[in-house]
Amino acid sequence: MSAVSDRLPVFPWDKLEPYKKTAAAHPDGIVDLSVGTPVDPVPELIQKALIAAADSPGYPTVWGTPELRDALTGWLERRLGARGVTHRHVLPIVGSKELVAWLPTQLGLGPGDRVAYPRLAYPTYEVGARLARADHEVYDDPTDLDPAGLKLLWLNSPSNPTGRVLDKAELTRIVAWAREHGVLVFSDECYIELGWEAEPVSVLHPDVNGGSYEGIVSVHSLSKRSNLAGYRAAFLAGDPAVLGPLLEIRKHGGMMTSAPTQAAVVAALGDDVHVREQRERYASRRTLLRDALLGNGFRIEHSEASLYLWATRDESCWTTVSRLADLGILVAPGDFYGTAGEKFVRVALTTTDERVRAAAQRLAR
């Protein structure tokens, strides 16, 4: 009997270790732009909500408190323009990566079922299919896929790694095609509040779905917009016919968000001020890094949203990684996200202002 790990690809980030050592040897220290992990403080009102709920000796519920579900539905209507959202349309999850990795298994997919995701994509979409022993494939336009046996279609807008945004017309066309062929759509929208040169739209918007949530679910995270990666706070929203069975499975599996985290999410989703402030920090860092990369001979494609710059010098991504490591700057090679990224690097905006300035100065030399 083979181990489950045998189904998985080699963990890509291990390949970066030699370059990380090179970058760390820089006299002024490393500027790590390789991973999209927040570095700014958790907003005080969220910390206070977590602390106030710290005395939580009992088990939390998988579905979350009524207050949490109210916060989720209120945010979806206020921020994404969703309509008619009830508690049955939402489900808290323990961070979005957990959901992506285990969704095909929880949907009951297996050999012969197909999972599709963008040609340049977050690697965990493939991992989820492999864990379920399902077939997996990439696409440029999902409507070009053969719908036979296609059980799960992943969308990702804004994209990780490219920052590309699917506009309202594209989303509407894709959702209509998927419904016509009975294909379940999961839309990863974790960066939806971080649009720079485009305004991201959710599949939950009535202009996209025609006022029905049938066959569509969106995935949302508080990791980036509220600096809550350490809290593991995320949720699903969409078709109750999909979320209901997932809720039952997750009850059996004990996949529950901690009670203090649930209270923190209520506070986070009820406040838009800290989101605007964080956006301003990222916007400033993005401008500095973008200008520095362009001045160093890079070309930037897409990157109209999310927390990354998708950059190239039209050379092997590993040549670029090595070149930047010599400057003490660590970035992610584009082939981590698919072979189509072999000449690109992903540059994260998630480091301090001081480190961003250091990177810009090194690129200018």
Coordinates of C-alpha atoms in Angstrom, one line a residue:
M1 CA 0.0 0.0 0.0
S2 CA 1.6 3.3 -1.1
A3 CA 1.7 6.2 1.2
V4 CA -0.6 9.2 0.5
S5 CA 2.5 11.3 0.2
D6 CA 3.5 9.3 -2.9
R7 CA 0.6 10.9 -4.8
L8 CA 2.1 14.3 -4.3
P9 CA 4.7 16.3 -6.3
V10 CA 8.0 17.3 -4.7
F11 CA 7.3 20.3 -2.4
P12 CA 8.6 23.1 -4.6
W13 CA 9.7 25.5 -2.0
D14 CA 12.5 23.2 -0.9
K15 CA 14.2 24.1 -4.2
L16 CA 14.6 27.7 -3.1
E17 CA 16.8 26.9 -0.1
P18 CA 20.2 27.4 -1.8
Y19 CA 19.1 30.8 -3.1
K20 CA 17.7 31.8 0.3
K21 CA 21.1 31.1 1.8
T22 CA 22.7 33.3 -0.9
A23 CA 20.3 36.1 -0.3
A24 CA 20.7 35.8 3.5
A25 CA 24.4 36.4 3.1
H26 CA 23.9 39.9 1.7
P27 CA 25.6 42.4 4.0
D28 CA 22.4 44.3 4.6
G29 CA 20.3 41.1 5.0
I30 CA 17.8 39.3 3.0
V31 CA 14.7 40.9 1.4
D32 CA 12.3 38.0 1.2
L33 CA 9.7 38.6 -1.5
S34 CA 9.1 34.9 -2.1
V35 CA 6.1 34.1 0.1
G36 CA 2.8 36.0 0.4
T37 CA 2.7 36.0 4.2
P38 CA 1.5 39.2 6.0
V39 CA 4.1 41.0 8.1
D40 CA 2.0 44.0 9.4
P41 CA 0.3 43.9 12.8
V42 CA -3.1 42.4 13.3
P43 CA -5.5 45.4 13.8
E44 CA -6.1 46.2 17.4
L45 CA -9.9 45.8 17.3
I46 CA -9.4 42.2 16.0
Q47 CA -6.9 41.4 18.7
K48 CA -9.3 42.7 21.3
A49 CA -12.1 40.6 20.0
L50 CA -9.9 37.5 20.1
I51 CA -8.8 38.2 23.6
A52 CA -12.4 38.9 24.8
A53 CA -13.4 35.4 23.5
A54 CA -10.3 33.6 25.0
D55 CA -12.3 32.0 27.8
S56 CA -13.9 29.5 25.4
P57 CA -13.7 26.1 27.1
G58 CA -16.4 24.3 25.0
Y59 CA -16.2 23.0 21.5
P60 CA -17.0 25.5 18.8
T61 CA -19.5 24.7 16.1
V62 CA -18.4 23.8 12.6
W63 CA -21.1 26.1 11.1
G64 CA -20.0 29.0 13.4
T65 CA -22.0 31.2 15.8
P66 CA -25.1 33.0 14.5
E67 CA -23.1 36.2 15.0
L68 CA -20.4 34.9 12.7
R69 CA -22.9 33.9 10.0
D70 CA -24.5 37.3 10.2
A71 CA -21.1 38.9 9.7
L72 CA -20.4 36.7 6.7
T73 CA -23.7 37.3 5.0
G74 CA -23.6 41.1 5.8
W75 CA -20.1 41.4 4.3
L76 CA -21.1 39.5 1.1
E77 CA -24.0 41.8 0.5
R78 CA -22.1 45.0 1.5
R79 CA -18.8 44.4 -0.2
L80 CA -19.5 42.0 -3.1
G81 CA -23.0 43.0 -4.1
A82 CA -24.5 39.6 -3.4
R83 CA -28.2 39.4 -2.9
G84 CA -30.5 37.2 -0.8
V85 CA -27.7 35.5 1.1
T86 CA -28.8 33.5 4.2
H87 CA -27.0 31.4 6.8
R88 CA -27.5 28.4 4.5
H89 CA -25.3 30.2 1.9
V90 CA -22.1 30.4 4.1
L91 CA -19.7 28.0 5.8
P92 CA -16.6 28.9 7.8
I93 CA -13.4 27.0 7.0
V94 CA -10.0 26.6 8.7
G95 CA -8.1 28.7 6.3
S96 CA -8.5 28.5 2.6
K97 CA -5.6 26.2 1.8
E98 CA -7.2 23.4 3.9
L99 CA -10.3 23.7 1.8
V100 CA -8.5 23.7 -1.5
A101 CA -6.4 20.7 -0.6
W102 CA -9.3 18.5 0.7
L103 CA -12.3 19.7 -1.4
P104 CA -12.1 17.0 -4.1
T105 CA -12.0 14.4 -1.4
Q106 CA -14.9 15.9 0.5
L107 CA -16.9 16.1 -2.7
G108 CA -16.4 12.4 -3.2
L109 CA -14.3 12.7 -6.3
G110 CA -12.0 9.9 -7.4
P111 CA -10.4 8.1 -10.3
G112 CA -12.1 9.0 -13.6
D113 CA -13.4 12.4 -12.3
R114 CA -11.7 15.5 -13.6
V115 CA -10.6 18.6 -11.8
A116 CA -9.5 21.7 -13.8
Y117 CA -7.7 24.8 -12.8
P118 CA -5.8 27.7 -14.6
R119 CA -2.6 26.9 -16.5
L120 CA -0.8 29.2 -14.1
A121 CA -2.1 28.5 -10.7
Y122 CA -1.7 28.0 -6.9
P123 CA -0.1 24.5 -6.7
T124 CA -2.6 23.2 -4.1
Y125 CA -5.4 22.9 -6.7
E126 CA -3.4 20.0 -8.2
V127 CA -2.5 18.6 -4.8
G128 CA -6.3 18.4 -3.9
A129 CA -7.0 16.4 -7.1
R130 CA -4.0 14.1 -6.4
L131 CA -5.1 13.5 -2.8
A132 CA -8.5 12.3 -4.1
R133 CA -6.9 10.3 -6.9
A134 CA -8.9 12.3 -9.4
D135 CA -7.6 13.4 -12.8
H136 CA -6.4 17.0 -13.2
E137 CA -5.8 19.3 -16.1
V138 CA -5.1 22.9 -16.8
Y139 CA -6.8 25.4 -19.1
D140 CA -6.4 28.8 -20.7
D141 CA -10.2 29.2 -21.3
P142 CA -12.3 26.8 -19.3
T143 CA -15.0 26.8 -21.9
D144 CA -12.6 25.0 -24.2
L145 CA -12.5 22.0 -21.8
D146 CA -14.4 18.8 -22.6
P147 CA -17.2 18.9 -20.0
A148 CA -17.5 15.1 -19.9
G149 CA -16.4 13.9 -16.5
L150 CA -15.4 17.4 -15.4
K151 CA -16.7 17.5 -11.8
L152 CA -14.8 20.5 -10.4
L153 CA -13.8 23.7 -12.1
W154 CA -11.5 26.1 -10.2
L155 CA -11.5 29.8 -11.0
N156 CA -9.0 32.2 -9.4
S157 CA -9.6 35.9 -9.8
P158 CA -7.6 37.8 -8.8
S159 CA -5.0 35.2 -9.8
N160 CA -2.2 33.9 -7.7
P161 CA 0.5 34.2 -9.2
T162 CA -0.3 36.5 -12.1
G163 CA -2.7 39.0 -10.5
R164 CA -5.0 38.7 -13.6
V165 CA -8.6 39.6 -13.0
L166 CA -11.5 38.0 -14.8
D167 CA -13.9 40.7 -15.8
K168 CA -17.7 40.5 -15.4
A169 CA -18.3 39.4 -19.0
E170 CA -15.8 36.5 -18.7
L171 CA -17.2 35.3 -15.4
T172 CA -20.7 35.5 -16.7
R173 CA -19.8 33.4 -19.8
I174 CA -17.9 30.8 -17.8
V175 CA -20.7 30.4 -15.2
A176 CA -23.3 30.0 -17.9
W177 CA -21.1 27.4 -19.7
A178 CA -20.5 25.4 -16.5
R179 CA -24.2 25.4 -15.6
E180 CA -25.1 24.3 -19.1
H181 CA -22.8 21.2 -18.7
G182 CA -23.5 20.5 -15.0
V183 CA -20.0 21.5 -13.9
L184 CA -19.5 22.7 -10.3
V185 CA -17.6 26.0 -10.1
F186 CA -15.5 27.0 -7.1
S187 CA -14.1 30.5 -7.4
D188 CA -11.1 31.3 -5.3
E189 CA -11.5 35.0 -4.6
C190 CA -9.1 35.4 -1.7
Y191 CA -7.5 38.6 -3.1
I192 CA -10.8 40.2 -4.2
E193 CA -10.3 43.3 -2.0
L194 CA -6.9 44.0 -3.5
G195 CA -7.6 45.3 -6.9
W196 CA -5.2 48.0 -8.2
E197 CA -5.7 48.5 -12.0
A198 CA -9.0 46.6 -12.2
E199 CA -12.0 46.1 -9.9
P200 CA -12.4 42.4 -9.2
V201 CA -16.0 41.0 -9.4
S202 CA -17.3 37.9 -7.5
V203 CA -19.2 35.1 -9.0
L204 CA -21.8 35.9 -6.3
H205 CA -22.7 39.1 -8.0
P206 CA -26.1 38.9 -9.6
D207 CA -24.8 40.4 -12.9
V208 CA -22.6 37.3 -13.1
N209 CA -25.0 34.6 -11.8
G210 CA -28.4 35.9 -12.8
G211 CA -29.5 36.1 -9.2
S212 CA -29.0 32.3 -8.6
Y213 CA -26.2 30.6 -6.7
E214 CA -26.9 27.2 -8.2
G215 CA -23.6 25.4 -9.0
I216 CA -21.3 28.1 -7.8
V217 CA -19.3 28.6 -4.6
S218 CA -16.8 31.3 -3.8
V219 CA -13.8 31.0 -1.4
H220 CA -12.8 33.9 0.8
S221 CA -10.0 34.5 3.2
L222 CA -9.1 37.1 5.9
S223 CA -5.4 36.3 5.7
K224 CA -4.4 39.1 3.4
R225 CA -7.1 41.8 3.8
S226 CA -6.9 41.7 7.6
N227 CA -3.4 40.2 8.3
L228 CA -5.0 37.1 9.8
A229 CA -2.9 34.3 8.2
G230 CA -2.0 33.1 11.7
Y231 CA -5.6 32.9 12.7
R232 CA -6.7 30.5 9.9
A233 CA -9.8 32.4 9.1
A234 CA -11.7 31.8 5.8
F235 CA -15.2 30.9 4.6
L236 CA -17.2 29.6 1.6
A237 CA -20.3 31.3 0.1
G238 CA -22.7 30.0 -2.5
D239 CA -24.9 27.1 -3.4
P240 CA -26.6 25.6 -0.2
A241 CA -27.0 22.3 -2.1
V242 CA -23.2 22.1 -2.1
L243 CA -22.4 23.7 1.3
G244 CA -25.0 21.6 3.2
P245 CA -23.3 18.2 2.5
L246 CA -19.8 19.8 3.1
L247 CA -21.1 21.0 6.5
E248 CA -22.1 17.5 7.5
I249 CA -18.8 16.0 6.3
R250 CA -16.9 18.7 8.2
K251 CA -18.9 18.0 11.4
H252 CA -17.9 14.4 11.3
G253 CA -14.2 15.4 10.7
G254 CA -14.1 18.0 13.4
M255 CA -13.1 20.7 11.0
M256 CA -14.0 23.7 13.1
T257 CA -12.7 27.2 13.4
S258 CA -11.7 28.1 17.0
A259 CA -14.3 30.1 19.0
P260 CA -11.9 33.0 19.6
T261 CA -11.1 33.1 15.9
Q262 CA -14.8 33.2 15.1
A263 CA -15.2 36.2 17.3
A264 CA -12.2 37.9 15.7
V265 CA -13.7 37.3 12.2
V266 CA -16.9 39.1 13.3
A267 CA -14.9 42.1 14.3
A268 CA -12.8 42.0 11.1
L269 CA -15.7 41.8 8.7
G270 CA -17.5 44.6 10.5
D271 CA -14.7 47.1 10.0
D272 CA -13.7 48.5 6.6
V273 CA -11.2 51.1 8.0
H274 CA -8.4 48.7 8.7
V275 CA -8.8 47.1 5.2
R276 CA -8.4 50.5 3.5
E277 CA -5.3 51.3 5.7
Q278 CA -3.7 47.9 4.7
R279 CA -4.5 48.5 1.1
E280 CA -2.6 51.8 1.3
R281 CA 0.4 50.1 2.7
Y282 CA 0.4 47.5 -0.1
A283 CA -0.2 50.1 -2.8
S284 CA 2.8 52.1 -1.7
R285 CA 5.0 49.0 -1.6
R286 CA 3.7 48.0 -5.0
T287 CA 4.6 51.3 -6.6
L288 CA 8.1 51.2 -5.2
L289 CA 8.8 47.6 -6.3
R290 CA 7.1 48.0 -9.7
D291 CA 9.1 51.1 -10.6
A292 CA 12.3 49.4 -9.4
L293 CA 11.7 46.2 -11.4
L294 CA 10.9 48.2 -14.5
G295 CA 14.0 50.3 -14.1
N296 CA 16.1 47.1 -13.8
G297 CA 14.9 45.7 -17.1
F298 CA 11.9 43.7 -16.1
R299 CA 8.6 43.5 -17.9
I300 CA 5.5 43.1 -15.7
E301 CA 2.4 41.3 -17.0
H302 CA -1.1 41.4 -15.6
S303 CA -0.6 42.2 -11.9
E304 CA -3.6 44.4 -11.9
A305 CA -4.7 42.9 -8.5
S306 CA -3.5 40.7 -5.7
L307 CA -0.3 40.9 -3.7
Y308 CA 2.2 40.0 -6.4
L309 CA 4.0 41.4 -9.4
W310 CA 4.4 38.8 -12.2
A311 CA 7.7 39.9 -13.7
T312 CA 10.1 38.6 -16.4
R313 CA 13.4 39.4 -18.0
D314 CA 12.7 36.9 -20.8
E315 CA 15.1 34.4 -19.3
S316 CA 14.8 31.2 -17.3
C317 CA 13.1 32.0 -14.0
W318 CA 15.9 30.3 -12.1
T319 CA 18.4 32.6 -13.8
T320 CA 16.4 35.5 -12.5
V321 CA 16.1 34.0 -9.1
S322 CA 19.8 33.5 -8.9
R323 CA 20.5 37.1 -10.2
L324 CA 18.2 38.6 -7.5
A325 CA 19.6 36.3 -4.8
D326 CA 23.0 37.8 -5.5
L327 CA 21.4 41.2 -4.6
G328 CA 20.0 39.7 -1.4
I329 CA 16.4 39.5 -2.8
L330 CA 14.5 36.3 -2.7
V331 CA 11.6 35.8 -5.2
A332 CA 9.5 32.8 -6.2
P333 CA 10.3 31.1 -9.6
G334 CA 7.4 31.1 -12.0
D335 CA 7.6 27.4 -12.7
F336 CA 6.3 26.7 -9.2
Y337 CA 2.9 27.7 -10.7
G338 CA 3.1 25.7 -13.9
T339 CA 5.4 25.3 -16.9
A340 CA 3.9 28.4 -18.5
G341 CA 5.7 30.4 -15.8
E342 CA 9.2 29.2 -16.6
K343 CA 10.4 32.7 -17.7
F344 CA 8.7 34.6 -14.9
V345 CA 9.1 35.3 -11.2
R346 CA 6.5 36.1 -8.6
V347 CA 7.4 39.1 -6.4
A348 CA 5.4 39.5 -3.3
L349 CA 4.5 42.8 -1.7
T350 CA 4.4 41.3 1.8
T351 CA 7.4 42.6 3.5
T352 CA 8.0 45.7 5.6
D353 CA 8.4 49.2 4.1
E354 CA 12.0 49.3 5.1
R355 CA 12.8 46.0 3.3
V356 CA 10.9 47.2 0.2
R357 CA 13.0 50.3 0.1
A358 CA 16.1 48.2 0.5
A359 CA 15.1 46.0 -2.5
A360 CA 14.4 49.1 -4.6
Q361 CA 17.8 50.6 -3.8
R362 CA 19.6 47.3 -4.7
L363 CA 17.7 47.0 -8.0
A364 CA 18.6 50.6 -8.9
R365 CA 22.4 50.0 -8.7

